[in-house]
MMTF fields as JSON, N, C-alpha, C and O atoms, coordinates in Angstrom:
{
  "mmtfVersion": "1.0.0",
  "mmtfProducer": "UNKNOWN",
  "numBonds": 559,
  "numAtoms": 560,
  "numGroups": 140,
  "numChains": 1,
  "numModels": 1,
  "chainsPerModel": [1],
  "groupsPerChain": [140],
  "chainIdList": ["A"],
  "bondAtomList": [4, 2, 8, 6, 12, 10, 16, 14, 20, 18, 24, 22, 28, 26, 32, 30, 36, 34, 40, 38, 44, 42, 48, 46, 52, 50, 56, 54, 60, 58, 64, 62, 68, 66, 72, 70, 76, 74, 80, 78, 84, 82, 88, 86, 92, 90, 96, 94, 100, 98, 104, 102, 108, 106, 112, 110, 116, 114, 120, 118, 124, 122, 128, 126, 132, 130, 136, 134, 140, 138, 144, 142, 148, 146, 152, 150, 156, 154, 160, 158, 164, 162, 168, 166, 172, 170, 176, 174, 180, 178, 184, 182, 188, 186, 192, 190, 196, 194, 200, 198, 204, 202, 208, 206, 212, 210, 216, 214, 220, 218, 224, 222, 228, 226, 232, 230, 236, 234, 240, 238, 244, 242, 248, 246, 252, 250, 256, 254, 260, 258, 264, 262, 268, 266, 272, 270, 276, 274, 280, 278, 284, 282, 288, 286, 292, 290, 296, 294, 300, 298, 304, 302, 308, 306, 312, 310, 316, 314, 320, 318, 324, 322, 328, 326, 332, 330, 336, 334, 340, 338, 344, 342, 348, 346, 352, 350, 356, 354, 360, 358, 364, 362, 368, 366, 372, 370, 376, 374, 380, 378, 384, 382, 388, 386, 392, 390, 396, 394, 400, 398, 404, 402, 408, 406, 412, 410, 416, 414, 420, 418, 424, 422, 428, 426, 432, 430, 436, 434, 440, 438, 444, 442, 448, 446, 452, 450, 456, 454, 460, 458, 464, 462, 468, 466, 472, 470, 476, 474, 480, 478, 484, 482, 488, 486, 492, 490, 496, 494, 500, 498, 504, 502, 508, 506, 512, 510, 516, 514, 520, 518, 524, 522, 528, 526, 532, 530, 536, 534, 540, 538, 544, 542, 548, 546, 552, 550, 556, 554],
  "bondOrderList": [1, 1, 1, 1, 1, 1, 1, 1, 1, 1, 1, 1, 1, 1, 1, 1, 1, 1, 1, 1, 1, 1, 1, 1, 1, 1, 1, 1, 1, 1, 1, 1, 1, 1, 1, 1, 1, 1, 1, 1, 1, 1, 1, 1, 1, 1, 1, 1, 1, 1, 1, 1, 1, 1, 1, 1, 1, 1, 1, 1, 1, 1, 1, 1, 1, 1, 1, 1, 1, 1, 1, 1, 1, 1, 1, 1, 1, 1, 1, 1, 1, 1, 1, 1, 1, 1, 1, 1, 1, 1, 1, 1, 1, 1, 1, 1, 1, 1, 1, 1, 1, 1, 1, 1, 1, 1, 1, 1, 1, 1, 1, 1, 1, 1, 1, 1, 1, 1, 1, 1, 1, 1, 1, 1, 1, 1, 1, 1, 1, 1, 1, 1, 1, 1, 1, 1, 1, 1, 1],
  "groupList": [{"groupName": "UNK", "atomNameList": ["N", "CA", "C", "O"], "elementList": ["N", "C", "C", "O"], "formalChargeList": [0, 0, 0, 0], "bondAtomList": [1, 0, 2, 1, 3, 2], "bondOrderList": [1, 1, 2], "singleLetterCode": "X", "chemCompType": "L-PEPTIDE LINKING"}],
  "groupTypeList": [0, 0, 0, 0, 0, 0, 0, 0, 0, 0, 0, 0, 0, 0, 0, 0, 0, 0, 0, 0, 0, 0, 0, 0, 0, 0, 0, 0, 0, 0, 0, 0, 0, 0, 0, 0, 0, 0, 0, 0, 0, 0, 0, 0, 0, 0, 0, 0, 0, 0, 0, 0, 0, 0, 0, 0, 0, 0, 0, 0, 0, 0, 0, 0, 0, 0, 0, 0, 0, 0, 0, 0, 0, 0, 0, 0, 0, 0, 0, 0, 0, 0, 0, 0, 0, 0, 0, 0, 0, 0, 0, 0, 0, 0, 0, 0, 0, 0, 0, 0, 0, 0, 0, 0, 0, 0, 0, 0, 0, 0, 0, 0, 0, 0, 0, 0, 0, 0, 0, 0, 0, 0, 0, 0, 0, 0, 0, 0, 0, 0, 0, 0, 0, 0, 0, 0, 0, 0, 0, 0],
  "groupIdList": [1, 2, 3, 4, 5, 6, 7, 8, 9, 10, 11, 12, 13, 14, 15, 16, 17, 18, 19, 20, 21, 22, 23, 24, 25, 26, 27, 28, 29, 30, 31, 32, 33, 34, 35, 36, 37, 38, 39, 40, 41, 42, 43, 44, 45, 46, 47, 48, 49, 50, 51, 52, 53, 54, 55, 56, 57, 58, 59, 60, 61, 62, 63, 64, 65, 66, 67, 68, 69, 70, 71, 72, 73, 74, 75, 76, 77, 78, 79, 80, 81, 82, 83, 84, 85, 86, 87, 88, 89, 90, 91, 92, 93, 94, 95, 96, 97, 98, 99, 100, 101, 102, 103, 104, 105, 106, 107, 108, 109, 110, 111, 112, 113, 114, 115, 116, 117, 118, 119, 120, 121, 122, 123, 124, 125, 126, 127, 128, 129, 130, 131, 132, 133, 134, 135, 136, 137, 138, 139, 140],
  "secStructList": [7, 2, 2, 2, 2, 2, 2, 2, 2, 2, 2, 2, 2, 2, 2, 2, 2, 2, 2, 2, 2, 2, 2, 2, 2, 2, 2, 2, 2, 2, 2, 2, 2, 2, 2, 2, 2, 2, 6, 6, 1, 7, 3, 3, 3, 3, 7, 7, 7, 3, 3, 3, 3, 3, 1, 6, 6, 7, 1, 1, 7, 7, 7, 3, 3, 3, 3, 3, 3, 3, 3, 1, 1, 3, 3, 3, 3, 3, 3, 6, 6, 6, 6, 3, 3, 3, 3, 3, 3, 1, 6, 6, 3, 3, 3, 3, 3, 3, 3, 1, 7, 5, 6, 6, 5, 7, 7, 1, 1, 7, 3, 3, 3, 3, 3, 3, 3, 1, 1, 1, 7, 3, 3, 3, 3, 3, 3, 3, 7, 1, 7, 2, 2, 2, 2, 2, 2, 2, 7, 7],
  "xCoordList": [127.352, 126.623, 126.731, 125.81, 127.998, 128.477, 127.245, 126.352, 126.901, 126.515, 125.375, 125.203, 124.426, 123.046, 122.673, 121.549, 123.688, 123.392, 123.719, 122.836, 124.96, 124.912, 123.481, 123.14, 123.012, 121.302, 120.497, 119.786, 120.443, 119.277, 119.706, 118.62, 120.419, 121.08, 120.748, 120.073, 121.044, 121.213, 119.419, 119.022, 118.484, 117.259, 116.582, 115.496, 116.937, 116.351, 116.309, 115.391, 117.783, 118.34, 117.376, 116.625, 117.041, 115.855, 114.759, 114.032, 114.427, 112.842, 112.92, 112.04, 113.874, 113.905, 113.495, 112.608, 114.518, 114.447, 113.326, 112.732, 112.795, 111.604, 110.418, 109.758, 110.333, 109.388, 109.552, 108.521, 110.617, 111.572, 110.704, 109.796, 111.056, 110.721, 109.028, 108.438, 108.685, 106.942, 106.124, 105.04, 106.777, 106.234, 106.439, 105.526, 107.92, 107.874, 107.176, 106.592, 107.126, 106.011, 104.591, 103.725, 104.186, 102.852, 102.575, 101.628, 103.864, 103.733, 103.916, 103.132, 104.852, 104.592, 103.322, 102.724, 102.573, 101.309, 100.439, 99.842, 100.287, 99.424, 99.77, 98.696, 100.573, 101.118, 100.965, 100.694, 101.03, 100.238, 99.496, 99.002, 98.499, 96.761, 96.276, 95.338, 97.183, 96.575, 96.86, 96.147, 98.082, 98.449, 97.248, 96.969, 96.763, 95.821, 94.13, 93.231, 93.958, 92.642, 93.112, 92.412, 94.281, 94.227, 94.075, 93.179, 94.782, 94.378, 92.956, 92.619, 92.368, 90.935, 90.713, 90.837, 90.522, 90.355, 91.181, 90.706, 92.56, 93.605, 93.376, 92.47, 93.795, 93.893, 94.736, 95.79, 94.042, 94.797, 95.931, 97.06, 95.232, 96.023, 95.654, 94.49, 96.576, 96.232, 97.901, 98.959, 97.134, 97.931, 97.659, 96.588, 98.818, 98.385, 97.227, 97.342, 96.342, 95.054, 94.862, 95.092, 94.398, 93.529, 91.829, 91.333, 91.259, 89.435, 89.103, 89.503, 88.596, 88.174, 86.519, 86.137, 85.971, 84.681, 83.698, 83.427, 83.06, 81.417, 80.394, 80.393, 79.74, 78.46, 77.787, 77.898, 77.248, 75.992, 76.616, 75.934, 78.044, 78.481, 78.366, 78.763, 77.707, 77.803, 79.279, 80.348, 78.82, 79.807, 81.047, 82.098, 80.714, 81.57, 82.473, 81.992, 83.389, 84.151, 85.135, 85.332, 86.183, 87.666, 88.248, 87.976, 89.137, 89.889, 91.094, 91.505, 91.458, 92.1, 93.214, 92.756, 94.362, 95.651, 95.553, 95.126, 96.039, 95.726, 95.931, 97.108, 95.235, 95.394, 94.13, 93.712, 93.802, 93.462, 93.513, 94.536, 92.552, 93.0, 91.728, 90.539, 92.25, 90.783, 91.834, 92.977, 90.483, 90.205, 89.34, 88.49, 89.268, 88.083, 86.712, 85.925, 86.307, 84.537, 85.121, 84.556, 85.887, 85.434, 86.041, 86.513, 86.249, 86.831, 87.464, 86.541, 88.111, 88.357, 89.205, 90.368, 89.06, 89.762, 89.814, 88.895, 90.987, 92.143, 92.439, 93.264, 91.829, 92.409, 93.127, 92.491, 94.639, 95.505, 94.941, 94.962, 94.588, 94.334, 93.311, 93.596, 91.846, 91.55, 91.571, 91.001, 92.067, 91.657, 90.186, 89.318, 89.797, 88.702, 88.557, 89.292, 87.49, 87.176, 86.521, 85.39, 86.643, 85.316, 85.242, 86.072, 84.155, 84.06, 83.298, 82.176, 83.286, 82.424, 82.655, 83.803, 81.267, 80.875, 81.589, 81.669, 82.084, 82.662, 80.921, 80.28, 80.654, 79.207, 77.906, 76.862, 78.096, 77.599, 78.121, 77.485, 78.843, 79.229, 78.373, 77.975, 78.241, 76.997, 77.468, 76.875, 78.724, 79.434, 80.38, 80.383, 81.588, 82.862, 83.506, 83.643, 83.682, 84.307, 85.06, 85.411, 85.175, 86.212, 85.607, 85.164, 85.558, 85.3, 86.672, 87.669, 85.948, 87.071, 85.887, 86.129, 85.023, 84.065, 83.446, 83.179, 83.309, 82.38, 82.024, 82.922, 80.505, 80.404, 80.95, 81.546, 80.626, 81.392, 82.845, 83.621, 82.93, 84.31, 85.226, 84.9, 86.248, 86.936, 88.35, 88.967, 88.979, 90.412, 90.941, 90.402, 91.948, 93.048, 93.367, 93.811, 92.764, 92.978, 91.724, 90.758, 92.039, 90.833, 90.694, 91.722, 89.617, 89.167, 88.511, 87.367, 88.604, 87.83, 86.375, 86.212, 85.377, 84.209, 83.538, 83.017, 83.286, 82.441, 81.677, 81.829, 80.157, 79.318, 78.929, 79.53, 77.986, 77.141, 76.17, 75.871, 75.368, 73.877, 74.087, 74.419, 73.906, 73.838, 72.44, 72.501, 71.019, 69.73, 69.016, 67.829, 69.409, 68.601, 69.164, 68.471, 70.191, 70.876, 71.805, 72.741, 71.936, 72.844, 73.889, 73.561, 75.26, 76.309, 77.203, 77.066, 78.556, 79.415, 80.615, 80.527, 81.699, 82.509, 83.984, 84.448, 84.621, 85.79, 87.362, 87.877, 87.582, 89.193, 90.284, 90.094, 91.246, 92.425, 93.454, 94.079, 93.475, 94.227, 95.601, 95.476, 96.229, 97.685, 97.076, 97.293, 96.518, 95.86, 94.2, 93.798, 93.491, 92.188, 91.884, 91.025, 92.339, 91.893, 92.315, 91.873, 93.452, 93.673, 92.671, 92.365, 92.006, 91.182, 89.846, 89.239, 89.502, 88.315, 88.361, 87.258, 89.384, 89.48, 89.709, 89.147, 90.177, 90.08, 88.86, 88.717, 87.796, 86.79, 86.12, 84.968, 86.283, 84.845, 84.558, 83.64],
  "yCoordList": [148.683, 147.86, 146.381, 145.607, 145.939, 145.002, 144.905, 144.331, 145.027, 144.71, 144.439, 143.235, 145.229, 145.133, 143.75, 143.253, 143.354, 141.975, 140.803, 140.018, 140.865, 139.988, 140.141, 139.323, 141.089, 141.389, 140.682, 139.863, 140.814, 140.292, 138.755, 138.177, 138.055, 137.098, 136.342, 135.314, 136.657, 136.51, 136.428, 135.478, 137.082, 137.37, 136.294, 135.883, 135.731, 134.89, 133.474, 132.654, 133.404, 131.753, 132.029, 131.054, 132.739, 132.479, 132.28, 131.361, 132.849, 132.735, 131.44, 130.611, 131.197, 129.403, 128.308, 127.463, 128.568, 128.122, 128.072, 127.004, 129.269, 129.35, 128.334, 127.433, 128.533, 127.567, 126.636, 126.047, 125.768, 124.034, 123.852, 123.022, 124.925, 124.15, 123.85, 123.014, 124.915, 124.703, 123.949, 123.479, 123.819, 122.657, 121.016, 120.223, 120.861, 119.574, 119.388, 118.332, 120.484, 120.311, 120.311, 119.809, 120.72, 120.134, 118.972, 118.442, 118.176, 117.058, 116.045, 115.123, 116.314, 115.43, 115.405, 114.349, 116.482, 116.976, 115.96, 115.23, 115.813, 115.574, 113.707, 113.115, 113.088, 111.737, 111.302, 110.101, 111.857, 111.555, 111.607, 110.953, 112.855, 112.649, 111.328, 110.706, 110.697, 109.803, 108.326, 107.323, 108.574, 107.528, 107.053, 105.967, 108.309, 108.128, 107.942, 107.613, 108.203, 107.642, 106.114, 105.198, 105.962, 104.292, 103.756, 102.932, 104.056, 102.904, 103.293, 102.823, 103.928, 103.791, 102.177, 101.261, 101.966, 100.475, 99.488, 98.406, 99.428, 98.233, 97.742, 96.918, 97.83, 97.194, 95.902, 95.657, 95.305, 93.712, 93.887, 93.419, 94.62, 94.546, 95.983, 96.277, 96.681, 98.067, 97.884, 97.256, 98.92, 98.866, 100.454, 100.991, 101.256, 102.117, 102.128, 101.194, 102.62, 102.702, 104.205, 105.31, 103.803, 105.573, 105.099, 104.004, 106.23, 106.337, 106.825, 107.865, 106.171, 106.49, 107.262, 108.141, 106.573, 107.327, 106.548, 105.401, 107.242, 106.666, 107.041, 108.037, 106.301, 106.109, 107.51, 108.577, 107.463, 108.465, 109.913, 110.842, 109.833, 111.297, 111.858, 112.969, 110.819, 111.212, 111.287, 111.088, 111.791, 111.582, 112.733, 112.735, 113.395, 114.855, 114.404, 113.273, 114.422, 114.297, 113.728, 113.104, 114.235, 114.192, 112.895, 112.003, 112.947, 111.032, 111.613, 112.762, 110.348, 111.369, 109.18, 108.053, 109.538, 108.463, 108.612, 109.57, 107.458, 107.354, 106.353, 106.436, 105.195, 104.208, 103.137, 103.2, 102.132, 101.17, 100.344, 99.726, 100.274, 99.478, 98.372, 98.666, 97.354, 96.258, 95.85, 95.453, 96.282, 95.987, 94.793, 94.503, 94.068, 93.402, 93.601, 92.69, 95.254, 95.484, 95.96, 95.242, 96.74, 98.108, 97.79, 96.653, 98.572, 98.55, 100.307, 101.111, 100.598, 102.196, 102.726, 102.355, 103.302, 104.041, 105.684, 106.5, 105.792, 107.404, 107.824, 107.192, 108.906, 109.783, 111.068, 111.973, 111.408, 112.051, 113.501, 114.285, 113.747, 115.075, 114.724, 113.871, 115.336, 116.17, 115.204, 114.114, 115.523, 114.742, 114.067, 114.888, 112.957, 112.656, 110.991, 110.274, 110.31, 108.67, 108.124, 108.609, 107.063, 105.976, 104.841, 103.933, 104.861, 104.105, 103.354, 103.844, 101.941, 100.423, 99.739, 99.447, 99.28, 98.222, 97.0, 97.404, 95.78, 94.5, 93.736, 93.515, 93.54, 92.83, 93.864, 93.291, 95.399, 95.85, 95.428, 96.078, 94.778, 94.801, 93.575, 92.561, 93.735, 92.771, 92.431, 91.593, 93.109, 91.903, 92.987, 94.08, 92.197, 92.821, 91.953, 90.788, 93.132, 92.37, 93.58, 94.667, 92.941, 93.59, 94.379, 93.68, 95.263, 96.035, 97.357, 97.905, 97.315, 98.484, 100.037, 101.229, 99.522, 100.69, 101.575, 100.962, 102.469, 103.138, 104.42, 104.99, 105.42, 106.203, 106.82, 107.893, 105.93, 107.251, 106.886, 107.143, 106.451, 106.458, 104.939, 103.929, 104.896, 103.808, 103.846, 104.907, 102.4, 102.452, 101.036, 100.009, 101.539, 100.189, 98.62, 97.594, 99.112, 97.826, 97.469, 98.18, 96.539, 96.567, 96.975, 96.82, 97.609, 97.858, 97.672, 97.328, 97.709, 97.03, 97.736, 98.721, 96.992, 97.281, 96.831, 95.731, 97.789, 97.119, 97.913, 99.064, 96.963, 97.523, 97.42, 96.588, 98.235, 97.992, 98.61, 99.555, 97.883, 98.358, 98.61, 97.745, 99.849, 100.222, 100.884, 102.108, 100.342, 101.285, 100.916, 101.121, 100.05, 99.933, 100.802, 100.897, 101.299, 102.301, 101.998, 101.415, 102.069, 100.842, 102.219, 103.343, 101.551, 102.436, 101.638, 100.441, 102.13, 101.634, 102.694, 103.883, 101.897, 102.498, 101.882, 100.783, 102.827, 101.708, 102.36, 103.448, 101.474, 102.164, 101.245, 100.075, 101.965, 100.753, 100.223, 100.895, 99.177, 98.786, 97.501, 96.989, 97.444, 96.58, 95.253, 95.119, 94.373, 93.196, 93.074, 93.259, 92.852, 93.158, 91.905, 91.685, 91.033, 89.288, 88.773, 87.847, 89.658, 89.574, 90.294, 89.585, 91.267, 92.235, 91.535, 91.506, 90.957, 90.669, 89.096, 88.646, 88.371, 87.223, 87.981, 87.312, 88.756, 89.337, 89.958, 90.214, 90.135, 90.989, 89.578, 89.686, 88.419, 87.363, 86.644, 85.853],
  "zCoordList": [110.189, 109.225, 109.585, 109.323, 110.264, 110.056, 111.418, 110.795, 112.275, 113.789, 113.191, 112.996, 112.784, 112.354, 111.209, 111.143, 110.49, 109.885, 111.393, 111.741, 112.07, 113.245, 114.377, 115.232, 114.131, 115.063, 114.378, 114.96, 113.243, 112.102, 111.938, 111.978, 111.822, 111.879, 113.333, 113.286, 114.15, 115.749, 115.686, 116.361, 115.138, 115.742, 114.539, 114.948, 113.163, 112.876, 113.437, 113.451, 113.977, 114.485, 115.598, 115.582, 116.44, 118.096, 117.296, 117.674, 116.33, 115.801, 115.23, 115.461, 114.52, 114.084, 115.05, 114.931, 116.222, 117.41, 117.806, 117.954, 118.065, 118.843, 117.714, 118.232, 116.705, 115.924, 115.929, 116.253, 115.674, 116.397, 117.418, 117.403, 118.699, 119.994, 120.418, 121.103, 119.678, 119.436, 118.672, 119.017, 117.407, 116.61, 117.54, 117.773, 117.941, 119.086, 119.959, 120.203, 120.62, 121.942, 121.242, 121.959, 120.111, 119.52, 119.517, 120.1, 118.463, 118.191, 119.587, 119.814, 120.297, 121.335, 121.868, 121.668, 122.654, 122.636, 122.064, 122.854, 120.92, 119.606, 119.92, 120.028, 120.02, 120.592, 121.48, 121.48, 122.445, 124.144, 124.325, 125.244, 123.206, 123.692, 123.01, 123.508, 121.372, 120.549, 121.63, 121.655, 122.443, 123.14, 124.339, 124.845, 124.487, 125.791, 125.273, 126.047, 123.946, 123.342, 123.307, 123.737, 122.788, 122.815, 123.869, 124.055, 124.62, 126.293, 126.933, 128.02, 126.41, 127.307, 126.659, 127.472, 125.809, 125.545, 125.762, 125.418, 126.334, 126.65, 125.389, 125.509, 124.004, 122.998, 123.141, 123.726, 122.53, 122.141, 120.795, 120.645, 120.066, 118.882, 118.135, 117.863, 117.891, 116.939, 115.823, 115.788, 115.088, 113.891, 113.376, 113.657, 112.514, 111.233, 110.445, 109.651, 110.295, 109.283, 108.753, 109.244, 107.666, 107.224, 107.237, 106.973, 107.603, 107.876, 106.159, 105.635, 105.766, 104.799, 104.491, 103.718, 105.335, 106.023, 106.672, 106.319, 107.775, 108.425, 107.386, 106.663, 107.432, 106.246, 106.957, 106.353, 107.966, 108.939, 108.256, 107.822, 108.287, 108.205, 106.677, 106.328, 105.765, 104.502, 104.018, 104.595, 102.242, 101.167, 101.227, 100.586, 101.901, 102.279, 103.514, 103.581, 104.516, 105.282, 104.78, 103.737, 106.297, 106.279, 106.424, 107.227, 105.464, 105.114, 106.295, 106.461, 107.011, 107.79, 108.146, 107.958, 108.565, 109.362, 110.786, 111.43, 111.198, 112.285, 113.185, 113.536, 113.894, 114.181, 115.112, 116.269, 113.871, 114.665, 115.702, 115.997, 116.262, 117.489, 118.325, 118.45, 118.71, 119.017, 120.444, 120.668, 121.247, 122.657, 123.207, 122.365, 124.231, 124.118, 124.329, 124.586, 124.179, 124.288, 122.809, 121.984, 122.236, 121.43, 120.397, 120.413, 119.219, 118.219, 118.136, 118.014, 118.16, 118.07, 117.069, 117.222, 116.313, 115.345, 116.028, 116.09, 116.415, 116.72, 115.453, 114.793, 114.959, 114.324, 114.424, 114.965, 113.904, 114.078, 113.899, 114.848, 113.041, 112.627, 111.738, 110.898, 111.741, 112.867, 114.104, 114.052, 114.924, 116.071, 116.142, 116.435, 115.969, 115.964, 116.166, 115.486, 117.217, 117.599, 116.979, 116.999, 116.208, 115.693, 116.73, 116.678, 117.792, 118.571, 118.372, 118.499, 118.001, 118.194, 119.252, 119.59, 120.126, 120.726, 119.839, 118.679, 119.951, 119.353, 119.128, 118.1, 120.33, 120.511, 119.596, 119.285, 119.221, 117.769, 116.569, 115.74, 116.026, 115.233, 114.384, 114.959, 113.491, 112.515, 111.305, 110.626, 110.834, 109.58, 109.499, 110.064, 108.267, 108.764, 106.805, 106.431, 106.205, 104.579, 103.992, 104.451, 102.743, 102.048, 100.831, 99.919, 100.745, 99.402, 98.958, 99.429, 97.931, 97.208, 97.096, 96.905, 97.247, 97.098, 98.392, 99.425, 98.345, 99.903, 99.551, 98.933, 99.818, 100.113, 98.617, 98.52, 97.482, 96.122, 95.909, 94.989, 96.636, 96.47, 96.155, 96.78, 95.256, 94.529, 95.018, 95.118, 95.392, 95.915, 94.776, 94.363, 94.645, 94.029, 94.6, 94.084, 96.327, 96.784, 98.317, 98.592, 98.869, 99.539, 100.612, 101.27, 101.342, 102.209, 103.501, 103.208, 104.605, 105.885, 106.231, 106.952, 105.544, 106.128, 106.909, 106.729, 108.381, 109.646, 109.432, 109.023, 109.879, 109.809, 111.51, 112.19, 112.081, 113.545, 113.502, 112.772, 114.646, 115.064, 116.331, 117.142, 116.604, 118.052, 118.399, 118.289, 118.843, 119.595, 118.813, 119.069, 117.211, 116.323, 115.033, 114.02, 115.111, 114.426, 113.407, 113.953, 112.618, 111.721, 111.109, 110.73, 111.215, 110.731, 110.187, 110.437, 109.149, 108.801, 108.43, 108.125, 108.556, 108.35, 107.625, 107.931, 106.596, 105.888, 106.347, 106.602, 106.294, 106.739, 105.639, 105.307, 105.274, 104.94, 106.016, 106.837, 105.864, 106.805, 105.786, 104.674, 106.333, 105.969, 105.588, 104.384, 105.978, 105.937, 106.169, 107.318, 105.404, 105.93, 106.123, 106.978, 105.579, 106.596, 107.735, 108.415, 107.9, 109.649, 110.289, 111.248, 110.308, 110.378, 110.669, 111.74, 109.451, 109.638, 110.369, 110.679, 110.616, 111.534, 113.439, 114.306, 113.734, 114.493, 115.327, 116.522, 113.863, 114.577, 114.274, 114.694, 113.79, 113.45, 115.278, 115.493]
}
């Protein structure tokens, strides 16, 4: 009796294990690819942000953390999960302010709204970010 609890015992600690060592190698995984969306642009300056949403994609989509980041062509927002890019041209970009409002939706504090025209195409998108007047002196 006594052997068969040390088996059962013995066979949960590897399965623990084994889930430890896989969840890490995700997350590292999951960090090196976010590391390597950032340097396609050589950012000047990135920071923590949440996506709150692209206008084009409508009132439905995923609010998702992540990280800002300003290069000198692009503006790029990396998102963690779902894995997903908000890529701006700098030279698209056509105004850049603060609201609490977007897309339906209401926040307690303010928000970074860029807007761009890319082909004739007009998009926007809000994110929170830590300071949005550094933000928007950055992108002026």
């Amino acid at each position: 009796m006594l052997e068969i609890v040390v088996i059962v015992v013995i066979g949960l600690l590897l399965g623990f294990v084994a889930f430890a060592l896989v969840g890490l190698l995700r997350v590292r995984s999951l960090r090196a690819r976010h590391r390597g969306r950032l340097a396609t642009i050589e950012p000047q300056h990135s920071e923590p942000a949440s996506l709150v949403g692209v206008a084009s994609e409508g009132r439905v989509q995923t609010r998702g953390v992540g990280t800002l980041a300003l290069g000198d062509t692009h503006l790029l927002f990396a998102q963690l999960l779902p894995e997903r890019d908000v890529l701006v041209p700098r030279d698209a970009i056509t105004s850049t302010r603060a609201t609490r409002h977007f897309l339906g939706k209401t926040t307690g504090s303010d928000l970074l709204l860029v807007t761009w025209d890319v082909d004739g195409l007009t998009d926007a998108a809000a994110f929170s970010v830590p300071d949005v007047g550094a933000w928007r002196d950055r992108l002026a």
